[in-house]
Amino acid sequence: MVGSVTAVSSNGEYSFTKPNRESVTLLAGLGVEGDVHAGVTVKHRSRIAQDPTQPNLRQVHLVQEELFAEVGAAGFEVAPGDLGENITTRGIDLLGLPAGTLLRIGDEAVLEVTGLRNPCRQIDNFSDGLLKQVVGRDEAGNIVRKAGIMSIVKEGGVVRPGDVVQADLPSGPHRPLERV
């Protein structure tokens, strides 16, 4: 599977949205350089409250740009960085990737997919009713999360809009993504 980066975003302060940048630098084992969520242990406030010593499986947040068109059809205006993601992609089914997939981005960076983002009520603070658009249920009643995936940085590097994203699936039986 191959796609591309359409935007990169980071923020050194806690806020729901992240401003777009010309590039971001991924640091192995940490996340996005200068981003508030970078670190070896958890940085998301809800995770810190549970156990601040947990490993940070949410170093880099990716969202597929196709989601913006989907929620746009329901009347919501969402742009890259608005959902707090670090990397916005196009042309690759992020939500369909199995856990452990390696995402090779640009010339050097490699991310390992750890799971699905678990959307919170802050999404409704950004745009009332949007949470129901990014979390729903399938025909069997299973919860479906569409607000992107989380990953850790295996190999660092600079990521820019226009970079190619190559998904290398893990060998063996594939494990579907679960919330992290």
C-alpha positions as a Python dict, from the first residue, in 0.01 Angstrom:
ca = {
    (1, 'M'): (0, 0, 0),
    (2, 'V'): (127, 343, -94),
    (3, 'G'): (-7, 688, -17),
    (4, 'S'): (125, 1035, 46),
    (5, 'V'): (155, 1298, 317),
    (6, 'T'): (-75, 1597, 261),
    (7, 'A'): (9, 1793, 578),
    (8, 'V'): (224, 1781, 891),
    (9, 'S'): (134, 1948, 1220),
    (10, 'S'): (277, 1992, 1568),
    (11, 'N'): (225, 2199, 1880),
    (12, 'G'): (450, 2250, 2181),
    (13, 'E'): (149, 2334, 2400),
    (14, 'Y'): (-159, 2133, 2493),
    (15, 'S'): (-443, 2224, 2259),
    (16, 'F'): (-689, 2023, 2058),
    (17, 'T'): (-576, 2142, 1716),
    (18, 'K'): (-220, 2161, 1585),
    (19, 'P'): (-90, 2420, 1338),
    (20, 'N'): (41, 2297, 1004),
    (21, 'R'): (417, 2314, 945),
    (22, 'E'): (647, 2298, 644),
    (23, 'S'): (802, 1987, 800),
    (24, 'V'): (825, 1792, 1124),
    (25, 'T'): (1119, 1595, 1255),
    (26, 'L'): (1043, 1252, 1398),
    (27, 'L'): (1273, 1135, 1677),
    (28, 'A'): (1322, 760, 1729),
    (29, 'G'): (1150, 639, 2045),
    (30, 'L'): (1006, 984, 2123),
    (31, 'G'): (773, 1125, 1859),
    (32, 'V'): (755, 1464, 1687),
    (33, 'E'): (1033, 1700, 1792),
    (34, 'G'): (887, 1989, 1992),
    (35, 'D'): (538, 1838, 2012),
    (36, 'V'): (371, 1824, 2353),
    (37, 'H'): (294, 1453, 2306),
    (38, 'A'): (654, 1347, 2238),
    (39, 'G'): (818, 1124, 2496),
    (40, 'V'): (898, 772, 2607),
    (41, 'T'): (609, 765, 2856),
    (42, 'V'): (247, 878, 2803),
    (43, 'K'): (184, 1249, 2746),
    (44, 'H'): (-190, 1259, 2689),
    (45, 'R'): (-352, 1404, 2999),
    (46, 'S'): (-605, 1122, 3045),
    (47, 'R'): (-327, 861, 3022),
    (48, 'I'): (-105, 1050, 3268),
    (49, 'A'): (-392, 1053, 3519),
    (50, 'Q'): (-425, 673, 3488),
    (51, 'D'): (-54, 587, 3509),
    (52, 'P'): (222, 830, 3408),
    (53, 'T'): (477, 547, 3373),
    (54, 'Q'): (292, 376, 3082),
    (55, 'P'): (490, 355, 2757),
    (56, 'N'): (385, 616, 2503),
    (57, 'L'): (216, 422, 2224),
    (58, 'R'): (69, 749, 2094),
    (59, 'Q'): (385, 934, 1985),
    (60, 'V'): (257, 1020, 1636),
    (61, 'H'): (-109, 1057, 1538),
    (62, 'L'): (-206, 1006, 1172),
    (63, 'V'): (-540, 1084, 1007),
    (64, 'Q'): (-649, 997, 655),
    (65, 'E'): (-754, 1306, 460),
    (66, 'E'): (-1048, 1112, 315),
    (67, 'L'): (-1217, 1149, 656),
    (68, 'F'): (-1250, 1524, 598),
    (69, 'A'): (-1464, 1468, 287),
    (70, 'E'): (-1674, 1212, 472),
    (71, 'V'): (-1754, 1443, 763),
    (72, 'G'): (-1784, 1734, 518),
    (73, 'A'): (-2074, 1553, 352),
    (74, 'A'): (-2247, 1565, 692),
    (75, 'G'): (-2187, 1941, 719),
    (76, 'F'): (-1865, 1951, 921),
    (77, 'E'): (-1561, 2150, 811),
    (78, 'V'): (-1237, 1981, 918),
    (79, 'A'): (-888, 2054, 785),
    (80, 'P'): (-542, 1904, 847),
    (81, 'G'): (-432, 1950, 1208),
    (82, 'D'): (-785, 2024, 1331),
    (83, 'L'): (-819, 1683, 1500),
    (84, 'G'): (-479, 1712, 1665),
    (85, 'E'): (-300, 1484, 1420),
    (86, 'N'): (67, 1515, 1337),
    (87, 'I'): (52, 1364, 988),
    (88, 'T'): (-237, 1381, 742),
    (89, 'T'): (-227, 1124, 461),
    (90, 'R'): (-407, 1052, 135),
    (91, 'G'): (-451, 730, -58),
    (92, 'I'): (-375, 478, 214),
    (93, 'D'): (-637, 303, 429),
    (94, 'L'): (-488, 379, 770),
    (95, 'L'): (-784, 232, 958),
    (96, 'G'): (-753, -98, 773),
    (97, 'L'): (-388, -155, 862),
    (98, 'P'): (-302, -429, 1111),
    (99, 'A'): (-113, -359, 1434),
    (100, 'G'): (261, -367, 1383),
    (101, 'T'): (249, -227, 1029),
    (102, 'L'): (558, -23, 947),
    (103, 'L'): (495, 307, 771),
    (104, 'R'): (798, 429, 577),
    (105, 'I'): (764, 801, 520),
    (106, 'G'): (992, 1010, 304),
    (107, 'D'): (1359, 918, 287),
    (108, 'E'): (1422, 804, 646),
    (109, 'A'): (1129, 798, 887),
    (110, 'V'): (968, 470, 996),
    (111, 'L'): (662, 450, 1222),
    (112, 'E'): (514, 138, 1378),
    (113, 'V'): (134, 140, 1399),
    (114, 'T'): (19, 72, 1756),
    (115, 'G'): (-359, 118, 1738),
    (116, 'L'): (-660, 339, 1687),
    (117, 'R'): (-709, 681, 1835),
    (118, 'N'): (-988, 674, 2087),
    (119, 'P'): (-1178, 998, 2017),
    (120, 'C'): (-1292, 1198, 2318),
    (121, 'R'): (-1554, 1464, 2383),
    (122, 'Q'): (-1302, 1737, 2294),
    (123, 'I'): (-1402, 1666, 1934),
    (124, 'D'): (-1750, 1801, 2011),
    (125, 'N'): (-1590, 2107, 2173),
    (126, 'F'): (-1417, 2167, 1839),
    (127, 'S'): (-1740, 2113, 1641),
    (128, 'D'): (-2063, 2008, 1812),
    (129, 'G'): (-2184, 1670, 1686),
    (130, 'L'): (-1855, 1574, 1518),
    (131, 'L'): (-1784, 1297, 1771),
    (132, 'K'): (-2081, 1097, 1637),
    (133, 'Q'): (-1930, 1125, 1289),
    (134, 'V'): (-1594, 978, 1391),
    (135, 'V'): (-1723, 711, 1631),
    (136, 'G'): (-2012, 488, 1539),
    (137, 'R'): (-2122, 127, 1514),
    (138, 'D'): (-2116, -119, 1227),
    (139, 'E'): (-2401, -349, 1125),
    (140, 'A'): (-2299, -601, 1395),
    (141, 'G'): (-2302, -334, 1667),
    (142, 'N'): (-1922, -313, 1700),
    (143, 'I'): (-1768, 27, 1775),
    (144, 'V'): (-1599, 185, 1473),
    (145, 'R'): (-1336, 453, 1540),
    (146, 'K'): (-1245, 676, 1243),
    (147, 'A'): (-1034, 950, 1405),
    (148, 'G'): (-702, 809, 1291),
    (149, 'I'): (-428, 582, 1414),
    (150, 'M'): (-146, 609, 1662),
    (151, 'S'): (215, 504, 1617),
    (152, 'I'): (563, 506, 1764),
    (153, 'V'): (879, 625, 1589),
    (154, 'K'): (1114, 338, 1502),
    (155, 'E'): (1349, 546, 1284),
    (156, 'G'): (1362, 923, 1285),
    (157, 'G'): (1367, 1164, 995),
    (158, 'V'): (1212, 1474, 847),
    (159, 'V'): (856, 1444, 709),
    (160, 'R'): (706, 1694, 466),
    (161, 'P'): (385, 1729, 266),
    (162, 'G'): (427, 1536, -59),
    (163, 'D'): (636, 1258, 97),
    (164, 'V'): (546, 904, -1),
    (165, 'V'): (398, 676, 266),
    (166, 'Q'): (471, 304, 213),
    (167, 'A'): (293, 49, 436),
    (168, 'D'): (485, -272, 509),
    (169, 'L'): (247, -523, 663),
    (170, 'P'): (374, -752, 938),
    (171, 'S'): (426, -1120, 867),
    (172, 'G'): (210, -1387, 1023),
    (173, 'P'): (-151, -1350, 1126),
    (174, 'H'): (-259, -987, 1126),
    (175, 'R'): (-405, -834, 1442),
    (176, 'P'): (-675, -573, 1383),
    (177, 'L'): (-619, -233, 1537),
    (178, 'E'): (-762, -168, 1881),
    (179, 'R'): (-781, 159, 2070),
    (180, 'V'): (-466, 277, 2243),
}
